[in-house]
Coordinates of C-alpha atoms in Angstrom, one line a residue:
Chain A
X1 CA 112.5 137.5 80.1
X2 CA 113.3 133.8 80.0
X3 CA 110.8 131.0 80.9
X4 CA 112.3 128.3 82.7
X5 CA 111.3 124.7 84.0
X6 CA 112.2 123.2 86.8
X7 CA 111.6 119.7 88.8
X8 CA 111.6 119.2 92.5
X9 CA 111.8 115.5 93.0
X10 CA 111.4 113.7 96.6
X11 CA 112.1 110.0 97.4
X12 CA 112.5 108.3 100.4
X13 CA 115.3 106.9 101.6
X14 CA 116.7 105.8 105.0
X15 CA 118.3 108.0 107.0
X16 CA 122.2 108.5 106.9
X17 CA 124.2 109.2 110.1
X18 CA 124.9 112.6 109.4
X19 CA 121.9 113.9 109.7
X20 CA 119.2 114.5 112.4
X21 CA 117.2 111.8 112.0
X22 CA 116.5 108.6 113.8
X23 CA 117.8 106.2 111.3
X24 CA 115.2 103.9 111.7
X25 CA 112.5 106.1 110.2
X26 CA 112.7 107.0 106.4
X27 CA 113.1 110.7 105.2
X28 CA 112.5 112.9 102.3
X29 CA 115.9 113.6 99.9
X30 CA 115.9 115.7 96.7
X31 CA 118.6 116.0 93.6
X32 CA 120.0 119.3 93.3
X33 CA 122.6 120.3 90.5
X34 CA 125.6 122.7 91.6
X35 CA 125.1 126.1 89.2
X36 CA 127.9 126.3 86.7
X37 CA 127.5 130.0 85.0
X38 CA 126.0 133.1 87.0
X39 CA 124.2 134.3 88.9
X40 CA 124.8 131.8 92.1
X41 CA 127.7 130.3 89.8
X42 CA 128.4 127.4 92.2
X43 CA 125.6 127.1 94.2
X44 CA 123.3 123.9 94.2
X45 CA 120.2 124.7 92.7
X46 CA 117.1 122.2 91.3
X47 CA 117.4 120.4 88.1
X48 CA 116.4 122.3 85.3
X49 CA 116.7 124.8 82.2
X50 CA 115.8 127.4 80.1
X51 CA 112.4 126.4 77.6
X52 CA 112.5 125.4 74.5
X53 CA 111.1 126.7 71.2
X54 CA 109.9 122.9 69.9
X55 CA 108.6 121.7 73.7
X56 CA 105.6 121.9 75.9
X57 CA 106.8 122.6 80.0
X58 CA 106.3 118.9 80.9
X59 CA 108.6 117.7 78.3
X60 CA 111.0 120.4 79.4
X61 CA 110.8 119.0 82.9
X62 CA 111.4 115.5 82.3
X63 CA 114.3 116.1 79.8
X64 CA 116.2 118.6 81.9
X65 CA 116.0 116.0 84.9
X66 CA 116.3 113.2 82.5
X67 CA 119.5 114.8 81.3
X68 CA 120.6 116.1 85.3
X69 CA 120.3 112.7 87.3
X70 CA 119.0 110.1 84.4
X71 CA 115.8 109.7 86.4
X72 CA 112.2 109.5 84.2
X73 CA 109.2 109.3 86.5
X74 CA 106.2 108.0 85.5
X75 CA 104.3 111.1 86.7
X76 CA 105.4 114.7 86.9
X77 CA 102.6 116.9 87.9
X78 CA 102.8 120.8 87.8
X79 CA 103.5 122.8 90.9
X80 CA 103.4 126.1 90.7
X81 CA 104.7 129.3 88.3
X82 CA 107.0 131.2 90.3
X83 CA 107.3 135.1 88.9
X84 CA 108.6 137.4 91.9
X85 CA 110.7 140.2 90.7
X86 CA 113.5 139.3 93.7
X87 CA 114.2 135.9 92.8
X88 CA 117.1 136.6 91.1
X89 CA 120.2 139.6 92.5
X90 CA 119.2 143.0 90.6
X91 CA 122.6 142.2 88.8
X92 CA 121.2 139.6 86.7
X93 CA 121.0 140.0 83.3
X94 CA 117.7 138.7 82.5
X95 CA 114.2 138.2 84.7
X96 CA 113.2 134.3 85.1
X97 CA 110.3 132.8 85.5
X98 CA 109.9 129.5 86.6
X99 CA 107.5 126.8 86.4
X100 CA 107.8 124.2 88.5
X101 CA 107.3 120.4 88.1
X102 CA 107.3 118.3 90.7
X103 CA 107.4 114.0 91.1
X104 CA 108.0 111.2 93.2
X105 CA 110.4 108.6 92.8
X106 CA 110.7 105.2 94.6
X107 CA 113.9 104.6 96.2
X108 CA 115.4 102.1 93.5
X109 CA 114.6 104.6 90.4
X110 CA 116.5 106.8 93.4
X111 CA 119.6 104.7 93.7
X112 CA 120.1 104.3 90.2
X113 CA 120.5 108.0 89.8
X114 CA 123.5 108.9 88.8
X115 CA 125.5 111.2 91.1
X116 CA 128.2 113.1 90.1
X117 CA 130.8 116.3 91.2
X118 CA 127.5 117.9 90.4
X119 CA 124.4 116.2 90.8
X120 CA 124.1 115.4 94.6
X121 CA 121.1 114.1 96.7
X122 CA 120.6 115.8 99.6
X123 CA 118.6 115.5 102.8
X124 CA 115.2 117.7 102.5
X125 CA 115.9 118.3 106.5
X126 CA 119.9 119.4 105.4
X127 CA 119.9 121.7 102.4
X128 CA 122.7 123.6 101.7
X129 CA 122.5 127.5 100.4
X130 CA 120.3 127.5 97.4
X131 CA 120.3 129.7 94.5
X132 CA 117.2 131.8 93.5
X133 CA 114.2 131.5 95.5
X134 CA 114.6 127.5 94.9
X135 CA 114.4 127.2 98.8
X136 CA 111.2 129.0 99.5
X137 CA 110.2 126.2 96.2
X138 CA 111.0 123.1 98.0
X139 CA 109.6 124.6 101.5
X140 CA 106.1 124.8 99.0
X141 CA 106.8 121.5 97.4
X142 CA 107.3 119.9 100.9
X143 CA 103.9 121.8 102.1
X144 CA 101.9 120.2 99.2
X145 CA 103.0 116.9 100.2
X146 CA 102.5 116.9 103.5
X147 CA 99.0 118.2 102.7
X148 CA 98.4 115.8 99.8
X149 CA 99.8 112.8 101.6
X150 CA 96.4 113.1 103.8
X151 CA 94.1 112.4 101.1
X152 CA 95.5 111.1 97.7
X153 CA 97.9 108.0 96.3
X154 CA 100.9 110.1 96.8
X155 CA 102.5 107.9 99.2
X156 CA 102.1 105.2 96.4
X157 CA 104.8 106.5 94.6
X158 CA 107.2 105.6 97.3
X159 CA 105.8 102.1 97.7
X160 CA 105.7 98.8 95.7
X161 CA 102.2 97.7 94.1
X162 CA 101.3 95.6 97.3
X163 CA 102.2 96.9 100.6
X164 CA 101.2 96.6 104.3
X165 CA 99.3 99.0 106.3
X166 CA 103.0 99.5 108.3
X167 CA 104.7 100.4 105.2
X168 CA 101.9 102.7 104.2
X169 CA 102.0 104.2 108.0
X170 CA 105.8 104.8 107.9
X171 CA 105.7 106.6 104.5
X172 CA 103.4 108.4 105.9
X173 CA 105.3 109.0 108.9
X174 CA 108.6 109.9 106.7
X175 CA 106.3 112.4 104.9
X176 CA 104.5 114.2 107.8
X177 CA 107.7 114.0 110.1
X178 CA 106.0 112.5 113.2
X179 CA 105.1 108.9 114.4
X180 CA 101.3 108.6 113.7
X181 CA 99.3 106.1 115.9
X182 CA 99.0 102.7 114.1
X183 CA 95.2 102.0 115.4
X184 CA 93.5 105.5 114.2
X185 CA 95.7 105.1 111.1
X186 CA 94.5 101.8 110.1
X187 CA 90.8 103.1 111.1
X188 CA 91.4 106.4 109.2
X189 CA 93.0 104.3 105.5
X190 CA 90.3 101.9 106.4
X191 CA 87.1 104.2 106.6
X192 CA 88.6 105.5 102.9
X193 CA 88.7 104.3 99.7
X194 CA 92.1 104.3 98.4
X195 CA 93.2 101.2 99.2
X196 CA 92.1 98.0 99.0
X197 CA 93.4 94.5 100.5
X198 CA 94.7 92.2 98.0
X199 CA 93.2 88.8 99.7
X200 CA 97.2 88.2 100.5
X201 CA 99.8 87.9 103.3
X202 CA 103.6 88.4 103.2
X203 CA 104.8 85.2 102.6
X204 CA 107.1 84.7 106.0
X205 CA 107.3 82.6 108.9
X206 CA 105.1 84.5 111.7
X207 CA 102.2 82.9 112.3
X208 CA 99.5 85.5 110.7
X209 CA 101.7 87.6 108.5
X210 CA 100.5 90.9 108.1
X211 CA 97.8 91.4 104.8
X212 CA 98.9 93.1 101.7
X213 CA 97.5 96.0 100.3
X214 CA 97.4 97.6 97.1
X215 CA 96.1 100.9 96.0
X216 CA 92.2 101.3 94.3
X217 CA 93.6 102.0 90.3
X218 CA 90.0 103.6 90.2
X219 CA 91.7 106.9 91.9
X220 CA 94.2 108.7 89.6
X221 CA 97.4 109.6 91.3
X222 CA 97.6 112.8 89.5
X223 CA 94.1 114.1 88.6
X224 CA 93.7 116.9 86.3
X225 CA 90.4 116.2 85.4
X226 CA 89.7 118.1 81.6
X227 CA 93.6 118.0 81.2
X228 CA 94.0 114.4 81.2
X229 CA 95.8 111.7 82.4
X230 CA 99.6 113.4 83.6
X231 CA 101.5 110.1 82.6
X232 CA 104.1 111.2 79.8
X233 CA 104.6 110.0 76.0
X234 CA 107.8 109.0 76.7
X235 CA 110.4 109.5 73.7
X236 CA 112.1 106.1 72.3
X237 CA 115.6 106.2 71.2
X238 CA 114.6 106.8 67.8
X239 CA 113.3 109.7 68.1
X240 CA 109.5 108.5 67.6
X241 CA 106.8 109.0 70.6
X242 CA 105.4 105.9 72.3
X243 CA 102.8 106.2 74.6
X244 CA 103.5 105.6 78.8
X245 CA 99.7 105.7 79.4
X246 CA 96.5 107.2 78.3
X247 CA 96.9 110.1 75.9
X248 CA 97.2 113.7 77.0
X249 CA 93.9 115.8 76.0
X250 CA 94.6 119.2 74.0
X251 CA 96.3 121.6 76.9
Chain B
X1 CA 108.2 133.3 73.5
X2 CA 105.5 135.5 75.6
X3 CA 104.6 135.3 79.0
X4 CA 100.8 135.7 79.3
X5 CA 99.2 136.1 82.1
X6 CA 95.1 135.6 82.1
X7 CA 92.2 135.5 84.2
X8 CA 89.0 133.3 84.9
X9 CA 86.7 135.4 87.1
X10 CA 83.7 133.4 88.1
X11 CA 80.2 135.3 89.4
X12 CA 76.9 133.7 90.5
X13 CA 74.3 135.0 88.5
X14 CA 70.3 134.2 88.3
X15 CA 70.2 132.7 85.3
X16 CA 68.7 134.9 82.3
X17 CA 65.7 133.3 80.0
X18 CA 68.2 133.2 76.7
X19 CA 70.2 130.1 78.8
X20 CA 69.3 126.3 79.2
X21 CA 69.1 126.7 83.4
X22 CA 65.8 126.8 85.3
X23 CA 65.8 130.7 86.2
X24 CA 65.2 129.9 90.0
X25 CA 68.8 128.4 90.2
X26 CA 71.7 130.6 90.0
X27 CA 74.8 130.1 87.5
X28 CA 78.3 130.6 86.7
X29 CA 79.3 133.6 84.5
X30 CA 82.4 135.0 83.5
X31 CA 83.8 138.1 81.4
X32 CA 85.8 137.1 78.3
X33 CA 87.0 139.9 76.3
X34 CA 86.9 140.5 72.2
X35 CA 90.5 140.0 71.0
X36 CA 91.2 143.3 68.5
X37 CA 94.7 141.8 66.6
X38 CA 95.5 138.3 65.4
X39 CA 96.0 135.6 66.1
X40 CA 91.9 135.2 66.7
X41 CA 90.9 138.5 65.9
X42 CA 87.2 138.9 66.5
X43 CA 87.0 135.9 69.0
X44 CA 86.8 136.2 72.7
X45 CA 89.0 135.7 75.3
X46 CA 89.9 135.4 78.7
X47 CA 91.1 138.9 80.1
X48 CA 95.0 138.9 80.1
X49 CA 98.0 140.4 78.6
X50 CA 101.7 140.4 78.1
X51 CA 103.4 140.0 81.4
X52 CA 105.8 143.1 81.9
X53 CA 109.0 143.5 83.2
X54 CA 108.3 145.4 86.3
X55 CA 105.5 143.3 87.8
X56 CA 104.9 140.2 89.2
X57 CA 102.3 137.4 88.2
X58 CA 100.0 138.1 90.5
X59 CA 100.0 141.9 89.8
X60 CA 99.9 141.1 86.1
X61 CA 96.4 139.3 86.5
X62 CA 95.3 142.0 88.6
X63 CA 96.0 144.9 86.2
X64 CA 94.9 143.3 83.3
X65 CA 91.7 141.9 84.7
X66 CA 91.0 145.5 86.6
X67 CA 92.0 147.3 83.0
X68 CA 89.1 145.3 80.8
X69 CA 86.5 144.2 83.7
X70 CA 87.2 147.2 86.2
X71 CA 87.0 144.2 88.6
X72 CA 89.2 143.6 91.7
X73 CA 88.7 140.4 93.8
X74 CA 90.3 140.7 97.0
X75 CA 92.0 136.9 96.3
X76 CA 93.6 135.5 93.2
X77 CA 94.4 132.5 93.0
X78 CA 97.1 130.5 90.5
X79 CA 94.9 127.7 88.5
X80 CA 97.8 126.6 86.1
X81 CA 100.2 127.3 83.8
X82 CA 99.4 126.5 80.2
X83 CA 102.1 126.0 77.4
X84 CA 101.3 123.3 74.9
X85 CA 102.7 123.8 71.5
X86 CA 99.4 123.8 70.1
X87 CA 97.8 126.8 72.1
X88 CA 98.3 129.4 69.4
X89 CA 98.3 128.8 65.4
X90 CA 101.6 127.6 63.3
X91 CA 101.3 131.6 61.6
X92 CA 101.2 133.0 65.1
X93 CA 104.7 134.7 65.2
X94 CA 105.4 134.0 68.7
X95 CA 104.7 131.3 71.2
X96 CA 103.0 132.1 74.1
X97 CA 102.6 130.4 77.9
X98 CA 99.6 131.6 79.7
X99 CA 100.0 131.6 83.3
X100 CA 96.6 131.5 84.6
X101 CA 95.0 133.2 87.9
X102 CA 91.4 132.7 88.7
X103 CA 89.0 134.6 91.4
X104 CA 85.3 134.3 92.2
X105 CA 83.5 137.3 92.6
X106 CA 80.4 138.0 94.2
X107 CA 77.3 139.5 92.1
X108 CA 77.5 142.9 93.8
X109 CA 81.2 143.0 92.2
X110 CA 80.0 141.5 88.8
X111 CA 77.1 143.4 88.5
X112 CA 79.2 147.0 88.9
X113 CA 82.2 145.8 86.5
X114 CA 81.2 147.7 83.2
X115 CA 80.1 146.2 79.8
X116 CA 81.5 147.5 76.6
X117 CA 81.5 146.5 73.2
X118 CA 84.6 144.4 73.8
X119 CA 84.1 143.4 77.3
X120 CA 80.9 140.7 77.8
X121 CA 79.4 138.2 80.8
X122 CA 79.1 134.6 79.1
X123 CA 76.9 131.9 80.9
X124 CA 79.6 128.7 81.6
X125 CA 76.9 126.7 79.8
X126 CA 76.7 128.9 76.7
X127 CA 79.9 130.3 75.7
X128 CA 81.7 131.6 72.3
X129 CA 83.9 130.1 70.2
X130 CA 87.1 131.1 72.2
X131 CA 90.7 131.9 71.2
X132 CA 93.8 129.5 71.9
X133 CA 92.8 126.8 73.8
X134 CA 90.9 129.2 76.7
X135 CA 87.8 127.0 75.9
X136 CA 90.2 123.8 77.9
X137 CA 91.5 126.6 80.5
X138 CA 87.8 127.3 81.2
X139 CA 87.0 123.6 81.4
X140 CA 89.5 123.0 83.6
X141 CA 88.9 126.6 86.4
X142 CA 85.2 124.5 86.1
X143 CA 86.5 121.0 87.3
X144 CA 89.2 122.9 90.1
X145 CA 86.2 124.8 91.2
X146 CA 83.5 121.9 91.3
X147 CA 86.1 119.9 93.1
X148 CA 87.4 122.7 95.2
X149 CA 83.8 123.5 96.8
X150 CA 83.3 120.4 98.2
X151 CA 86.0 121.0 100.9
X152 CA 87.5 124.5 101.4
X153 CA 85.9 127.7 101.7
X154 CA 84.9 128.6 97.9
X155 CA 81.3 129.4 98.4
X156 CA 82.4 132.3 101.0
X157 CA 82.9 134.2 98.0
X158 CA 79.2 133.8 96.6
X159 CA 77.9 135.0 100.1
X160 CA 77.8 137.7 102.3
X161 CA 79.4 137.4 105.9
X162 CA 76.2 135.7 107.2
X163 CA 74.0 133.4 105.3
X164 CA 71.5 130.1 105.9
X165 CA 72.4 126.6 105.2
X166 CA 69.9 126.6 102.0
X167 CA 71.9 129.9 100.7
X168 CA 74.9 127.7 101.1
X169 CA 73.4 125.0 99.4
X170 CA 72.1 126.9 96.8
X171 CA 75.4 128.2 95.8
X172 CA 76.8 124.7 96.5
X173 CA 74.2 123.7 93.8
X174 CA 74.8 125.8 91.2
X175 CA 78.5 125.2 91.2
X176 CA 78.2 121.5 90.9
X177 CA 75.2 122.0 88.6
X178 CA 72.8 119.7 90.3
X179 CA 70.5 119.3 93.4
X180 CA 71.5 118.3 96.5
X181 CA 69.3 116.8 99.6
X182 CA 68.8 119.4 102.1
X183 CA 69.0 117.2 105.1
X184 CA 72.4 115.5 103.7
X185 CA 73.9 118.5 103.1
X186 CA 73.3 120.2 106.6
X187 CA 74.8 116.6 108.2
X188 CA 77.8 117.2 105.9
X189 CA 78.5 120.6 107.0
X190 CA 77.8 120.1 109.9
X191 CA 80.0 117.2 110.5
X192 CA 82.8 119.2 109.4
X193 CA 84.7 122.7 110.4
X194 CA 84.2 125.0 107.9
X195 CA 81.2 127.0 108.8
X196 CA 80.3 128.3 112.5
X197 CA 76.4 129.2 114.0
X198 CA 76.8 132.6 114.5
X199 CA 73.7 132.5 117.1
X200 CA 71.8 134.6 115.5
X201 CA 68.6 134.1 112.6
X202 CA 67.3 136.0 110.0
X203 CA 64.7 138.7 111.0
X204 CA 61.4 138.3 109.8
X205 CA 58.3 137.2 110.5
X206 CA 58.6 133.0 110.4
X207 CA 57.9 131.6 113.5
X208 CA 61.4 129.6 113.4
X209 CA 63.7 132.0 110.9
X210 CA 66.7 130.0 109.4
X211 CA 69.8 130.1 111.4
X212 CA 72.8 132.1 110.1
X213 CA 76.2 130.5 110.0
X214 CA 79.1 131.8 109.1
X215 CA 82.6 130.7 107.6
X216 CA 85.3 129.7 110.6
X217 CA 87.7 132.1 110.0
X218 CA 90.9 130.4 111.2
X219 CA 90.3 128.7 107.6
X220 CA 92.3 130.7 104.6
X221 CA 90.2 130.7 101.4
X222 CA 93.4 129.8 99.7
X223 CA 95.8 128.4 101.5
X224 CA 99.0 128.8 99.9
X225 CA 101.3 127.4 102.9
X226 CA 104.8 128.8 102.9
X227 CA 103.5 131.4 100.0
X228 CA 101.6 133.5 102.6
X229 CA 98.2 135.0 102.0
X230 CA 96.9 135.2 98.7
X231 CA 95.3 138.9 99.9
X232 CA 96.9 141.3 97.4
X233 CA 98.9 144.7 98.4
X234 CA 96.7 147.0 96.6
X235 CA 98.2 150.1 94.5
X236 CA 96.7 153.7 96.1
X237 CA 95.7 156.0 93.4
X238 CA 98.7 158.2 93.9
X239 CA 101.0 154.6 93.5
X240 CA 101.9 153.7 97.2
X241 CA 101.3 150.7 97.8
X242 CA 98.8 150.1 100.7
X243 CA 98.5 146.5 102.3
X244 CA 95.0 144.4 102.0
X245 CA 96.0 141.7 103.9
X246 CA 98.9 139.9 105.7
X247 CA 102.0 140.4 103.7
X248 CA 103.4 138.1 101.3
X249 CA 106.4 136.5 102.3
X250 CA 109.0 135.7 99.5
X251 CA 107.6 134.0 96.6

């Protein structure tokens, strides 16, 4: 029985020609890395890889995708363990289980991604055949964040620190899949607490530019409460640990 | 490496003169079992054992909790998988990653699940020295759950089909460990969708009985979106497998 990790990573991007969407409105794309050994040799399949003896799962997480599409997120928060007996063709010589990671990235991090003849971003509305169960995983991941996107930062991840309420609605939008109505969406972030108006307007030429935004850094993006902040040590060069943010409790 | 799979199985309890709670307000137990080999021989421990080949996670939690506690929630949820480098001791020969599932149970269940030498009910507010690192796993189900109960249908398992707003808020109160103000808690329940009058009141002989609600049951207890109903298939004595629920789809 192997253990393996696994990272379902979303950013936003505009939409490309080839694919259903109105190009005007934003959607969801994923990495996925074509399989080069059996089973589903050749298939595209998320980034990821076996455990390792000397690593705890998120580090496994963040260096498999690390070492797939050169992206480092500042937050990778657990999904889900996946452990169905079908998830991989009877012929296969060993039973996988796989925890899944998942993050969000903001469109640069997203660009600078390398792609290659086998790291490809793909639409999450255009997915070619997947290998394992990895399609039923991103149907889960996209559920989460269409459910999370309702009451927690997660759309931060796809914005800058300061934002407009339009910028927040349209992420929203891209994330949900529908238009949402701009009034009951300013009166639904407004009657909440996870934002907070900067005292600032776009600088521009209209004549009351629209007011920026920023999120309330009161409200973790990721809280696991007794685990501890999810932000990473992130490894230097060197080899020696420097801390990304405040430091993981014990588990 | 191992794959564990463990259990936190919460009851509501009156609280017993040996603990710190005021005896009029019920509290959170669960059964931790006494670990016969090293690592931690001696110490308790959540229910839980070696995943095996032929099973999957969630049937793993479900044996190995019905095995020590004779206990068998009709929902298990997945709280988290665990696999820091630390969990275990450097002379532990192998590494192990618990996969956690937790359940509530109401005090009819608890109350029938046997006692043995090996097998106890801790108070959550007085509990053993534990082995690994189930003393953060159990801090952590605590947090999920206190968090949890403020939104979704969590208390349902504390309470029979019918009960009063004060049951409600009783059980509400001894999840979050403190009082609550009757009249704010009947506005916030009843301001959202999660319980339903059921038109009837408790029999007796008060000249106004207390109204009995009940939980709106278009709303899942765990909602596990593309992963289908948490409701296990249960094993029939003679090893067919009978259905307890809607049937899991993939995953």
């Amino acid at each position: 029985m192997v253990i393996a990790v696994s990272t379902v990573i979303f950013a936003l991007r505009s939409g490309e020609a080839e694919s259903d969407h109105d190009p005007a409105r934003p959607g969801l794309w994923l990495p996925l890395v074509r399989r080069i050994r059996p089973p589903f040799e050749g298939q595209w399949a998320l980034p990821g890889g076996p455990l390792r003896r000397d690593e705890d799962l998120e580090a496994a997480a963040a260096r498999t995708l690390q070492a797939t599409t050169a992206l480092e997120p500042s937050y990778l928060e657990q999904l889900y363990a996946f452990g169905t007996l079908d998830r991989a063709p009877a012929s296969a010589s060993e039973r996988v289980v796989s925890i899944v990671y998942w993050a969000l990235v903001d469109s640069e991090e997203a660009t600078r991604a390398a792609e290659t003849e086998n790291v490809h971003w793909f639409s999450a509305d255009d997915l070619p055949d997947l290998a394992f169960d990895h399609d039923v995983i991103i149907e889960y991941a996209l559920w989460r964040l269409r459910n999370k996107v309702e009451y927690a930062r997660i759309a931060h991840a796809f914005l800058g620190d300061t934002f407009t309420l339009a910028q927040l609605r349209e992420v929203h939008e891209a994330i949900l899949g529908r238009t949402l109505d701009p009034a009951n969406f300013r009166r639904q972030i407004e009657a909440g607490n996870t934002i907070v108006p900067t005292g600032k307007r776009v600088t521009g030429t209209s004549y009351r530019p629209p007011k920026l935004y920023r999120y309330n850094q009161a409200i973790e993006p990721v809280d696991r409460g007794p685990l501890g902040s999810s932000a990473r040590r992130r490894p230097s060069s060197d080899g020696a640990e420097a801390s990304a943010g405040p430091p993981d409790s014990a588990g």
